[in-house]
Short mmCIF file of C-alpha atoms and ligand atoms in Angstrom, two decimals:
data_model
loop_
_atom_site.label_atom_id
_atom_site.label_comp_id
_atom_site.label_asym_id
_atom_site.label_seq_id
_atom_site.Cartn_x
_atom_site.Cartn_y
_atom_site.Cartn_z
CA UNK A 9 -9.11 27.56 5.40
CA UNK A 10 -5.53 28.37 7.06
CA UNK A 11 -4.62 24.63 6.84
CA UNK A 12 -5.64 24.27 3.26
CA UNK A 13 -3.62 27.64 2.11
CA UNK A 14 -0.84 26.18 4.21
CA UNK A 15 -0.48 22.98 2.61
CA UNK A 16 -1.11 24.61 -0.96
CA UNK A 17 1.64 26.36 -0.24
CA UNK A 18 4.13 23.60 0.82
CA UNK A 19 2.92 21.87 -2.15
CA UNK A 20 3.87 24.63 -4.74
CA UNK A 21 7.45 24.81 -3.19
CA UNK A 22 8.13 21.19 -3.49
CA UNK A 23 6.79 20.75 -6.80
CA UNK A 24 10.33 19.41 -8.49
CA UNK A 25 8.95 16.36 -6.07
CA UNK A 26 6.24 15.30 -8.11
CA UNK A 27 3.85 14.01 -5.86
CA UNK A 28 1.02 15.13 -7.17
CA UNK A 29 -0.79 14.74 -10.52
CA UNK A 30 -2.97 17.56 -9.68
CA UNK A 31 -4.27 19.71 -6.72
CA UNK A 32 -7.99 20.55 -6.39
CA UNK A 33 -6.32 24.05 -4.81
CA UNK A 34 -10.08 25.88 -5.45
CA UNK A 35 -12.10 23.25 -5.10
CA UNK A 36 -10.67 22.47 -1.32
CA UNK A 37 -10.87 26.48 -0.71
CA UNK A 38 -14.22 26.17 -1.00
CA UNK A 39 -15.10 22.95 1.37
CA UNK A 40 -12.87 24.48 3.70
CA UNK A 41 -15.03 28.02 3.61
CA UNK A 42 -17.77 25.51 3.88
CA UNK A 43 -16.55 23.31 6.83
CA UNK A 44 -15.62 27.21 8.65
CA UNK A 45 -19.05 28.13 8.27
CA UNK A 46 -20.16 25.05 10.18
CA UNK A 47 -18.21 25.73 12.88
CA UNK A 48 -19.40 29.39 13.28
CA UNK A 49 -22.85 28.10 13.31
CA UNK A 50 -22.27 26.13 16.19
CA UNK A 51 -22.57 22.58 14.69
CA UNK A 52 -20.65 19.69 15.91
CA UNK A 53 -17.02 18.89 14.70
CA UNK A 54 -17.32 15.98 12.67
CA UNK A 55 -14.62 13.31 12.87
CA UNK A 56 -11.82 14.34 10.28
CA UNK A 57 -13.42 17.84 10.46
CA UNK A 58 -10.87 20.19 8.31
CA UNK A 59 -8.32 17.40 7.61
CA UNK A 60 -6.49 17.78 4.38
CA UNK A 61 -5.52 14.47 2.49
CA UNK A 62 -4.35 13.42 -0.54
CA UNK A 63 -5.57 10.22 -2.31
CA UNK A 64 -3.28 7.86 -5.01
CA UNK A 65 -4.53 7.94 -8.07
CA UNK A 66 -5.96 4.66 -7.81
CA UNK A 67 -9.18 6.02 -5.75
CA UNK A 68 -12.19 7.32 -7.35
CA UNK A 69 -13.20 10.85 -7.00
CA UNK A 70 -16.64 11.61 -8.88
CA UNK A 71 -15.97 14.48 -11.70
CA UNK A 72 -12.09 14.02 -11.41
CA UNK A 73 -9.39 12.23 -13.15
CA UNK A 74 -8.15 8.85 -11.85
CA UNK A 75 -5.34 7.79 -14.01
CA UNK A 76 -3.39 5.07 -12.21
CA UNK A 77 -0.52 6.98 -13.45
CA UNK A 78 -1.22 5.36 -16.94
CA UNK A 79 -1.28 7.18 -20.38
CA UNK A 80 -4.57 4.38 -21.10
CA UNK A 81 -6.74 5.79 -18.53
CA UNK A 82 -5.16 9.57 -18.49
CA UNK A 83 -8.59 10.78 -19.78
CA UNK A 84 -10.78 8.90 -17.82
CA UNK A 85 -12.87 11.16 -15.25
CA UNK A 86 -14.84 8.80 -12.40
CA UNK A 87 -18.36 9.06 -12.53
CA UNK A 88 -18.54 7.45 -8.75
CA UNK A 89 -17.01 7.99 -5.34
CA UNK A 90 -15.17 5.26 -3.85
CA UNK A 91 -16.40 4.01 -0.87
CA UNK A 92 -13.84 5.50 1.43
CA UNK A 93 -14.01 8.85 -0.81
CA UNK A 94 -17.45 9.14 0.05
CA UNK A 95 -16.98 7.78 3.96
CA UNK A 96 -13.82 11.01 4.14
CA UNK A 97 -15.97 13.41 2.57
CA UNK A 98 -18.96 12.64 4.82
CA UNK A 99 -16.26 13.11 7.90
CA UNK A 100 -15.04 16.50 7.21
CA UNK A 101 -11.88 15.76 5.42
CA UNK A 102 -10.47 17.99 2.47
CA UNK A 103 -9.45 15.55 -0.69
CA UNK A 104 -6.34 18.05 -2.24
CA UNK A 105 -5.63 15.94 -4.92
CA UNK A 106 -4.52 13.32 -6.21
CA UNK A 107 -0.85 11.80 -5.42
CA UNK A 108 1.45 10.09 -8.14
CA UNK A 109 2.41 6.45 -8.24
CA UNK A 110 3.45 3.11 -10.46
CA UNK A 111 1.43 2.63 -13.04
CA UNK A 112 -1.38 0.56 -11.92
CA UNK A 113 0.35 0.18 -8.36
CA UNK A 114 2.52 -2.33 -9.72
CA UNK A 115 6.44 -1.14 -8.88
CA UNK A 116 8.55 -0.71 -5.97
CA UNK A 117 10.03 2.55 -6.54
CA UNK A 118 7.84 5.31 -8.17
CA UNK A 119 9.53 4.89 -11.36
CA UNK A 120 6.68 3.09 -13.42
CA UNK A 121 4.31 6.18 -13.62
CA UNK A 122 3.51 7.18 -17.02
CA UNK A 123 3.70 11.06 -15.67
CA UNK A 124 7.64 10.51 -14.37
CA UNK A 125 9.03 9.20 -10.89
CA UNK A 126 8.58 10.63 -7.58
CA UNK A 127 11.87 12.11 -5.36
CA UNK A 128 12.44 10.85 -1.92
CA UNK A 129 11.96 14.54 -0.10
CA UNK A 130 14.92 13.62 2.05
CA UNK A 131 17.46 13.02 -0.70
CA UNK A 132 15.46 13.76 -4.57
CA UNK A 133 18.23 11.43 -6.00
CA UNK A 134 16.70 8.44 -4.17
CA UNK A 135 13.34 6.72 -5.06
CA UNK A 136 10.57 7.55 -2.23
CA UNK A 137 9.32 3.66 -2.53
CA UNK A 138 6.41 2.58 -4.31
CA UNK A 139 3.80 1.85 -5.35
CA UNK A 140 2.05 4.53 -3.49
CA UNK A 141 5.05 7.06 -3.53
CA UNK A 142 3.50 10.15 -4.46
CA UNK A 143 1.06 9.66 -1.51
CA UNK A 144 4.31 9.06 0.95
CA UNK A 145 5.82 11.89 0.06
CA UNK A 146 3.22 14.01 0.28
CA UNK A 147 2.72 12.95 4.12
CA UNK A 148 7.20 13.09 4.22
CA UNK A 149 6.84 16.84 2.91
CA UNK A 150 4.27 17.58 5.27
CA UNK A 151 2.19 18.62 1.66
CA UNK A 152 -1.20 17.03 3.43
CA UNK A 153 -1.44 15.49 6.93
CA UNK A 154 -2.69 12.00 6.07
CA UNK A 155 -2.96 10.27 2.42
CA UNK A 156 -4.56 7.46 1.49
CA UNK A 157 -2.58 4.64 -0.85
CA UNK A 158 -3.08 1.03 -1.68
CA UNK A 159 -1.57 -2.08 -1.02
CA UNK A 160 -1.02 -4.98 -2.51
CA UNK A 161 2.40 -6.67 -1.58
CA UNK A 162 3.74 -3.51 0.25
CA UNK A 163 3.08 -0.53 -1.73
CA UNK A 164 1.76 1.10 1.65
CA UNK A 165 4.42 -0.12 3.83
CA UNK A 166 7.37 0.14 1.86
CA UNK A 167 7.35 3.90 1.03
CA UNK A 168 6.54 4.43 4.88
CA UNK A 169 9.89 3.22 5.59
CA UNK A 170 11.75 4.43 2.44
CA UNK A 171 10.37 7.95 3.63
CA UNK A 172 10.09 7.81 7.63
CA UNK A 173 6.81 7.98 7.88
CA UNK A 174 4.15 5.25 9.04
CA UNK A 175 2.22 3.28 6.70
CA UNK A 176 -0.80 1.07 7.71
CA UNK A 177 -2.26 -2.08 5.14
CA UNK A 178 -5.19 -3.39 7.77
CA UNK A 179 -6.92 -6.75 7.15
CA UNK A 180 -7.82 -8.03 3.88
CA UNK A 181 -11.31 -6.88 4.11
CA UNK A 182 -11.13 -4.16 6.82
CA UNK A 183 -11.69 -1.29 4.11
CA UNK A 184 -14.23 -1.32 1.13
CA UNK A 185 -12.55 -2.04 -2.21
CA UNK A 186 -15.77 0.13 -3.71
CA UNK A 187 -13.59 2.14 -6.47
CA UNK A 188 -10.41 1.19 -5.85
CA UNK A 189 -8.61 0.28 -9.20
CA UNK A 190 -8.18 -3.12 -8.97
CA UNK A 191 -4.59 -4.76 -9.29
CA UNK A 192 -5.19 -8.10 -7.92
CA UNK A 193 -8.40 -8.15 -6.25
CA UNK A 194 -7.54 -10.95 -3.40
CA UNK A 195 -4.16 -8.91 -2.32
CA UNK A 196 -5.66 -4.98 -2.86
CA UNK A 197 -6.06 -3.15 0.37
CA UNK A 198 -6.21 0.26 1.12
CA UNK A 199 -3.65 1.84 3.17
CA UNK A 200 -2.77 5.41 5.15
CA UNK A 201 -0.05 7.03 5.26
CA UNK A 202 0.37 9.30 8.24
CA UNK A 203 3.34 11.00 10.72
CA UNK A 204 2.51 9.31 13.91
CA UNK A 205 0.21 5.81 14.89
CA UNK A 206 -3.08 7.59 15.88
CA UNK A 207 -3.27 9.75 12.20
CA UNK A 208 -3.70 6.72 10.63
CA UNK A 209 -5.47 4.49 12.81
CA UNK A 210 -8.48 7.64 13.54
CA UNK A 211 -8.67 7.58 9.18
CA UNK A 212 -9.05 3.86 9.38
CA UNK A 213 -11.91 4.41 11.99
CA UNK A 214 -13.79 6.60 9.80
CA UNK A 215 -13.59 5.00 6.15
CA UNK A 216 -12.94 1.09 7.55
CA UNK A 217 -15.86 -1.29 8.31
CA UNK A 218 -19.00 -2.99 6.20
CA UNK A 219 -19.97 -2.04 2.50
CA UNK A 220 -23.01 -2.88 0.59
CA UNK A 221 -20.96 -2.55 -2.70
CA UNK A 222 -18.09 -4.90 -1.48
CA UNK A 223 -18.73 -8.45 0.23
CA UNK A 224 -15.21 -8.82 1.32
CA UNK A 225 -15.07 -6.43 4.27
CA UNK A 226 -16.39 -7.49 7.74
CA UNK A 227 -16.62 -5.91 10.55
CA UNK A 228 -13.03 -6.08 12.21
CA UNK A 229 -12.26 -3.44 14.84
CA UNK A 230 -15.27 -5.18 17.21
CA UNK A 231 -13.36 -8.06 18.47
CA UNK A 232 -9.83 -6.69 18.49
CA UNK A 233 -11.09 -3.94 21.28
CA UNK A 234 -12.14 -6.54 23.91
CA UNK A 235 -9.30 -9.29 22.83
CA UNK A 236 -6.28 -6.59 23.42
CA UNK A 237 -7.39 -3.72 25.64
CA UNK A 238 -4.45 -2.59 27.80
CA UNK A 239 -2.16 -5.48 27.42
CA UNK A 240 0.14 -4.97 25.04
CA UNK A 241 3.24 -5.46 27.66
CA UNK A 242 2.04 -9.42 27.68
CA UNK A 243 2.27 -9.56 24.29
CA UNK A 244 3.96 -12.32 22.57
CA UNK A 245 6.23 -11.56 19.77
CA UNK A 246 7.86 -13.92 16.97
CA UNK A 247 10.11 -12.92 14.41
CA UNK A 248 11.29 -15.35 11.09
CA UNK A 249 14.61 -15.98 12.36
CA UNK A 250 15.22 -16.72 8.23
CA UNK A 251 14.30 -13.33 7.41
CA UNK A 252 17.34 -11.88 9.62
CA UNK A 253 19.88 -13.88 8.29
CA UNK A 254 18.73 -13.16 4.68
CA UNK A 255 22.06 -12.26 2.94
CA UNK A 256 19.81 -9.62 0.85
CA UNK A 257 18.95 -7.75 4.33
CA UNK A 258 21.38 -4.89 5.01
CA UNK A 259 23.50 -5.58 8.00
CA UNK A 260 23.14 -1.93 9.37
CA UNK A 261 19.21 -2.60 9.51
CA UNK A 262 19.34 -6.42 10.67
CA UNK A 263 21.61 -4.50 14.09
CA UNK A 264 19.30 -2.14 14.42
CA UNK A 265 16.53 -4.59 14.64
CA UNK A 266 18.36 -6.97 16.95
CA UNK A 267 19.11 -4.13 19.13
CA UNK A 268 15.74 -3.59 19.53
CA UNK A 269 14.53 -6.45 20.02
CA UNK A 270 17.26 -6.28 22.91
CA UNK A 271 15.59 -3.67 24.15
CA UNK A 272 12.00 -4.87 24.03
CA UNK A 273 13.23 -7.87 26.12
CA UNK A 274 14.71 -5.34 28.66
CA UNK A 275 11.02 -3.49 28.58
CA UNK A 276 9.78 -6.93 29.40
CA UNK A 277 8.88 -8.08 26.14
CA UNK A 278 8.93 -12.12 25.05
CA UNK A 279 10.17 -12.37 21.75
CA UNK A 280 11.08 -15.44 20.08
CA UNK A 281 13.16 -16.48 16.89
CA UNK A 282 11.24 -18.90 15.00
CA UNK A 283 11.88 -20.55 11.89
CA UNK A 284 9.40 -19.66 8.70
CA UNK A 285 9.89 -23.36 6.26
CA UNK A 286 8.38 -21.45 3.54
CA UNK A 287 10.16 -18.12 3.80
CA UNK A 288 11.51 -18.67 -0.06
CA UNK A 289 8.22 -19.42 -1.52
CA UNK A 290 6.63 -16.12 -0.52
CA UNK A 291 8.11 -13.83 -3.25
CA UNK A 292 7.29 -16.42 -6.14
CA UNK A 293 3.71 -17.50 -5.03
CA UNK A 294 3.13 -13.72 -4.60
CA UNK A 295 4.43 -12.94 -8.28
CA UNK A 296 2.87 -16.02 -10.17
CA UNK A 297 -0.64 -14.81 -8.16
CA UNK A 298 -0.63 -11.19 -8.15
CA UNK A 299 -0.01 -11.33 -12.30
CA UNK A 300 -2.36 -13.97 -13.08
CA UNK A 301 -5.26 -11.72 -11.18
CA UNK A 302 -4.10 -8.52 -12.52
CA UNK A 303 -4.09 -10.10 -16.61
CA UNK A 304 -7.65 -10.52 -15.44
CA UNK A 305 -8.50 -6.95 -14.05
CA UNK A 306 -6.41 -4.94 -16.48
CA UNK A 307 -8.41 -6.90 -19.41
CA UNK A 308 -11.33 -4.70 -19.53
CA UNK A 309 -8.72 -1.27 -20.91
CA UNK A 310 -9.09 -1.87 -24.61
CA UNK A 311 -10.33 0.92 -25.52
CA UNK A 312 -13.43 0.04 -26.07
CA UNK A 313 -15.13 -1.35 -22.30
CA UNK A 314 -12.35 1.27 -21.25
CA UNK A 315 -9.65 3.13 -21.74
CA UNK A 316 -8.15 5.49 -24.40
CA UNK A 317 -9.44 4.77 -28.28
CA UNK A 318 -6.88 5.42 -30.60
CA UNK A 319 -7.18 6.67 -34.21
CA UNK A 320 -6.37 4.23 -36.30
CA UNK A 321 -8.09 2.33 -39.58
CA UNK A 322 -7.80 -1.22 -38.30
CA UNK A 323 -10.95 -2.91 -38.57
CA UNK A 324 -10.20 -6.00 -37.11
CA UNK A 325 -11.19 -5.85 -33.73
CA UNK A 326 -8.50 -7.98 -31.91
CA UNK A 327 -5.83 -6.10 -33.77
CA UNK A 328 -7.78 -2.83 -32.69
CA UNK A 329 -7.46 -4.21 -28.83
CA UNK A 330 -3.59 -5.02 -29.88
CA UNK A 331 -2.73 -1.49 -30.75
CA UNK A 332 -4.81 0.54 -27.48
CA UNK A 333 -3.39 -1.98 -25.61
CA UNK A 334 0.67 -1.76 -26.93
CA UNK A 335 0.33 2.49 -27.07
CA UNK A 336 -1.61 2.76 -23.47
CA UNK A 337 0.38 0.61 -21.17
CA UNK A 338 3.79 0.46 -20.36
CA UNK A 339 6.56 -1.71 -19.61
CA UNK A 340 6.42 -2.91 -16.36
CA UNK A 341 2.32 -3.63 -16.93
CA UNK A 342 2.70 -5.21 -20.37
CA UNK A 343 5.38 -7.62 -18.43
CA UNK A 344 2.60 -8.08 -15.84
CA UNK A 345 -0.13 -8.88 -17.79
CA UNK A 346 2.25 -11.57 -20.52
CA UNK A 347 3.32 -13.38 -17.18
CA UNK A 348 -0.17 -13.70 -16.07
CA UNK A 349 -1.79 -14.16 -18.86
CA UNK A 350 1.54 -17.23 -19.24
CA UNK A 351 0.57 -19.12 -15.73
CA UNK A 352 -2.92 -18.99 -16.04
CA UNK A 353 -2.46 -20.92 -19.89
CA UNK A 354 -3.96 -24.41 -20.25
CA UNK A 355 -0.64 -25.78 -20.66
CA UNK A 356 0.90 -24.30 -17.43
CA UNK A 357 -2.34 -23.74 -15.28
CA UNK A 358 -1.83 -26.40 -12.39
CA UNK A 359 2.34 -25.93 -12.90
CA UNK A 360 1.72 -22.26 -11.80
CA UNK A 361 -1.40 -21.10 -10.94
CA UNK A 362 -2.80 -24.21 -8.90
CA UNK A 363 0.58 -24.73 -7.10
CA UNK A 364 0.96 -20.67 -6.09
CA UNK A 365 -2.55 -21.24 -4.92
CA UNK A 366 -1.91 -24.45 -2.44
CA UNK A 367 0.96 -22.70 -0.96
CA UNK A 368 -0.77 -20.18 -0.53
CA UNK A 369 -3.12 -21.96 1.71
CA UNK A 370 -0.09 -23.51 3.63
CA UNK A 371 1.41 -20.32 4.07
CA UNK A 372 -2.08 -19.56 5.83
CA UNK A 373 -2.38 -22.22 7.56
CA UNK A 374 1.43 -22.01 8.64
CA UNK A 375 0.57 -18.45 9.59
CA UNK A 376 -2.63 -19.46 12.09
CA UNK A 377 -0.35 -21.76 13.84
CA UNK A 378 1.80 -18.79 14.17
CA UNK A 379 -0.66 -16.57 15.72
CA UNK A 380 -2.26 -19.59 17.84
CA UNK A 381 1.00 -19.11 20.11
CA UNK A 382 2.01 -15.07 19.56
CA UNK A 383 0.11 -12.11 19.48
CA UNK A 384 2.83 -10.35 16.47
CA UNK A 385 5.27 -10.74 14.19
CA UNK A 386 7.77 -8.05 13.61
CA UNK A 387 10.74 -7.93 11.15
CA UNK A 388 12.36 -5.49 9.15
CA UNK A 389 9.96 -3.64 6.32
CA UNK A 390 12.25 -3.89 3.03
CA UNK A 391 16.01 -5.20 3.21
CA UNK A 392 17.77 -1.77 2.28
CA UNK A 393 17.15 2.27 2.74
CA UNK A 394 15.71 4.01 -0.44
CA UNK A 395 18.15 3.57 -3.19
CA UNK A 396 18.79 5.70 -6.26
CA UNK A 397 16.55 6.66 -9.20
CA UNK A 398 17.08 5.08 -12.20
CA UNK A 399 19.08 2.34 -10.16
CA UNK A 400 20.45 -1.46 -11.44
CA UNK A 401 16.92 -2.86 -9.65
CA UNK A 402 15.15 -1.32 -12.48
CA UNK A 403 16.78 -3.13 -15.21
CA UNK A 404 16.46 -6.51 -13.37
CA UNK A 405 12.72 -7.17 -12.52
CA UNK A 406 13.56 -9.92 -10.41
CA UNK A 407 15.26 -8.12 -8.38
CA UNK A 408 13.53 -5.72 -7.85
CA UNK A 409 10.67 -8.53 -6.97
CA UNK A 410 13.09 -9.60 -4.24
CA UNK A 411 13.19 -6.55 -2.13
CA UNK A 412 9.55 -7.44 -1.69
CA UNK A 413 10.20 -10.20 0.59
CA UNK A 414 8.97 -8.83 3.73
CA UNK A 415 5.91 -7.47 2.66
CA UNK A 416 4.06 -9.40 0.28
CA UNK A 417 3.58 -12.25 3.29
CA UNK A 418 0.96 -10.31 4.72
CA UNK A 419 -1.29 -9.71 2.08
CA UNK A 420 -0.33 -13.16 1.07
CA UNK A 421 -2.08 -14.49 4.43
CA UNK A 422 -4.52 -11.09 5.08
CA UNK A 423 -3.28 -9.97 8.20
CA UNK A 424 -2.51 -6.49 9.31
CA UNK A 425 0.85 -5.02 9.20
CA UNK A 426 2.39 -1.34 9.88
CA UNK A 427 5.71 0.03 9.13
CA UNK A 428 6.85 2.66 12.26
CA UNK A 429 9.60 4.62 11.03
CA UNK A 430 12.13 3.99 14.23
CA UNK A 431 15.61 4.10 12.85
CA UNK A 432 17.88 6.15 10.87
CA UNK A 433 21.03 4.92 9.17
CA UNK A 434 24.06 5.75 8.91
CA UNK A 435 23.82 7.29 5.31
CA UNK A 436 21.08 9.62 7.04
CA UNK A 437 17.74 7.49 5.34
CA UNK A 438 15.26 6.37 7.82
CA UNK A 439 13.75 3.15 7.68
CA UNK A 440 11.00 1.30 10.09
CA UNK A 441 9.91 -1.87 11.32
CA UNK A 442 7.17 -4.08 10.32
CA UNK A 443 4.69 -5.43 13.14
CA UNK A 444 1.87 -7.61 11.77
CA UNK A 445 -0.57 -9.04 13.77
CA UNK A 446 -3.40 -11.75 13.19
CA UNK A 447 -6.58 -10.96 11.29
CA UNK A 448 -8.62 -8.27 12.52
CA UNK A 449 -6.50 -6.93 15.19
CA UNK A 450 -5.78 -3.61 14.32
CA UNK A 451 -6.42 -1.75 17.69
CA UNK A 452 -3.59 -4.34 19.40
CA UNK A 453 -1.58 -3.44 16.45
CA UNK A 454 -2.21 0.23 17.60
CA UNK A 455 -1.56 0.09 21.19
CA UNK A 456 2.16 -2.01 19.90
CA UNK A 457 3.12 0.20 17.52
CA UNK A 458 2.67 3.18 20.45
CA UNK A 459 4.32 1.24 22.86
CA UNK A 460 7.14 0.84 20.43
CA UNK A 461 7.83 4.27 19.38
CA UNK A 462 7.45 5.27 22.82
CA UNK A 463 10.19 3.17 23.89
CA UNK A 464 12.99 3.54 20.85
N1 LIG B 8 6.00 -3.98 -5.24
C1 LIG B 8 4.87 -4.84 -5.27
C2 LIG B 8 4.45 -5.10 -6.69
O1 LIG B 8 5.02 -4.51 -7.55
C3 LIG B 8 3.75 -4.27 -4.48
C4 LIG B 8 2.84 -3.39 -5.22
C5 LIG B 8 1.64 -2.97 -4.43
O2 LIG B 8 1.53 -3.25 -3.24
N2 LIG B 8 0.70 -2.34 -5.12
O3 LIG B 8 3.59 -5.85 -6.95
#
């Protein structure tokens, strides 16, 4: 009950932030009274016993709101629990609402929400990152002490490092997809957001592992105990030698990162450069795949399967579709769903669609021969610090698209990747480093990613 009334607090005096799009303030008062009386009567602690988190609005809660920060679905209550809704309440945890983010977790910065952007709690001029802002900031402000988000091409990772905290996307398939809100259903993962390794790896313990209501997830953490345990000193490490010497990556950061890896050989370390041939296909095959699966997913708001009905006479029901559709999403989605809707067109099908699909199985099988000779990968998260709302990068999709490029690979190929927040720079705004590490092996990723912030 303290720990709830805490973090209410904290949340009411950072309000101007707007992480939240509402806080179950009573509701969690009372599963905290709840979870105190268990403890009186002597019954066991139960894993996330009293631990207060905040979930993007993405997740289904049963008998609350779950927007995706989009005026189409802003009066849509869940009628379900997500998988990993159901798996935290089960555990003891205390849902205090639900966080702000792009609209239908497509953005980079926070500013595509239909309910306004999110401020970076270290400087509220900047953009915390996005898509899963509102759930970074709420870890950043120390307004809840995990929060869940989603991930698709970095919205987990890349408001970690925009906001110094750590963000985890595990495995394609590590965490049930059960009541997520799809985005593009062969990228989507669930992340945490948390302030040190072990937050978010014990949440991933506790809603990670098999479904019945999603056939993707497998059983992951099994093998990456016995493969890993203790030897994370031996580890071989790569890093795209093309991804440092991008002219798009701040110099400040590419130092920092080539001090450290400096000091990880010193530590006793092997890291190698190596050269990634496909390193400039990654942002377009992501793009081209990502909006062809989401013109599928976002098909069923039209007001009538789902999402807001407005008035209107038209009795033509295509035209009806047209005119939910045009009033309930907004800009950045409408672009989203035209381009996919574009590449998967008869005309343009194999051009796009088929092509971003075959290099996407060579970037695979590219990344296999990767991890047949190292353990990781590390390189920097996103190319520069947080930059400012309502900057140039929202004008220009593409490049905003760009700053993507170190993220999107790993949902690309489904492998694990964290951001640790190690640096600071020298205008004062953290940022981290990426580590990503072959399919399923979230517990070495663990034991690296301790190792590392032990030794910065
Ligand atoms: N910025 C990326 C995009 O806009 C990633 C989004 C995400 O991971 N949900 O698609």
């Amino acid at each position: 009950m303290e720990a709830v009334r805490h973090y209410i607090g904290v949340i009411q005096v950072n309000e101007e932030l707007n992480a939240w799009l509402e806080v179950y303030a009573d509701e969690a008062e009372v599963i905290a009274n709840e979870l105190d009386k268990e403890i009186k009567a002597g019954l066991p602690l139960k894993p996330l016993h009293g631990v207060v988190i905040g979930l993007k609005d993405v997740i289904c809660y049963r008998g609350h709101t779950v927007s995706a920060a989009s005026k189409i679905l802003a009066e849509f209550t869940s009628i379900y629990n997500a998988t990993v809704t159901q798996r935290l309440l089960e555990a003891g945890a205390i849902i205090i609402g639900r966080n702000n983010c792009d609209e239908f977790a497509m953005g980079s910065s926070n500013e595509n929400s239909a309910f306004g952007p999110v401020k970076n709690a270290v400087d509220h001029s900047r953009v915390p990152g996005g898509s899963s802002g509102g759930s970074a900031v709420a870890v950043q402000a120390g307004m809840c002490m995990v929060s869940l988000g989603s991930d698709t091409g970095g919205s987990v990772r890349q408001p970690a490092d925009f906001c110094g905290i750590v963000g985890l996307k595990p495995t394609y398939g590590a965490i049930s997809r059960h009541g997520l809100i799809a985005y593009a259903s062969s990228f989507d993962q669930i992340g945490i957001f948390g302030q040190s390794v072990d937050d978010v790896f014990s949440v991933l313990d506790v809603i990670g592992g098999p479904d019945d209501y999603d056939s993707t997830v497998q059983q992951l953490s099994k093998f990456g105990k016995e493969l890993y345990a203790g030897i994370p000193s031996l580890a071989r490490i790569a890093y795209f030698k093309n991804a440092l010497e991008d002219p798009a990556l701040d110099v400040e950061i590419r130092d920092a990162i080539m001090a450290f890896i400096k000091k990880l050989t010193a530590a006793g370390f092997s890291i190698e450069p190596i050269d990634f041939e496909y390193f400039d296909h990654i942002v377009p095959t992501y793009y081209v795949l990502t909006t062809a699966e989401a013109s599928s997913n976002l098909s069923r708001y039209d007001g009538v399967k789902f999402g807001s009905r407005l008035e209107t006479d038209e009795t033509d029901l295509s035209n009806f579709y047209k005119i939910n559709r045009s009033k309930g999403f907004g800009k950045e989605v409408k672009r989203r769903i035209m381009l996919g809707t574009f590449v998967l067109s008869a005309g343009y099908y194999d051009a796009y669609f088929t092509k971003a699909q075959q290099v996407r199985r060579l970037l695979s099988e590219n990344t296999n021969s990767i991890f047949a000779e190292f353990d990781f990968i590390i390189s920097p998260t996103v190319p520069t610090t947080a930059f400012k709302i309502g900057d140039s990068k929202n004008a220009d999709p593409v490049e905003m698209f760009l700053a993507d490029i170190y993220t999107v690979f790993a949902n690309l190929v489904g492998i694990p990747s964290i951001s640790i927040p190690l640096f600071s720079h020298s205008s004062g705004l953290p940022f981290g480093l990426q580590v990503m590490s072959s399919r399923g092996n979230e517990l070495a990723l663990q034991r690296l990613s301790k190792k590392f912030v032990e030794i910065k």
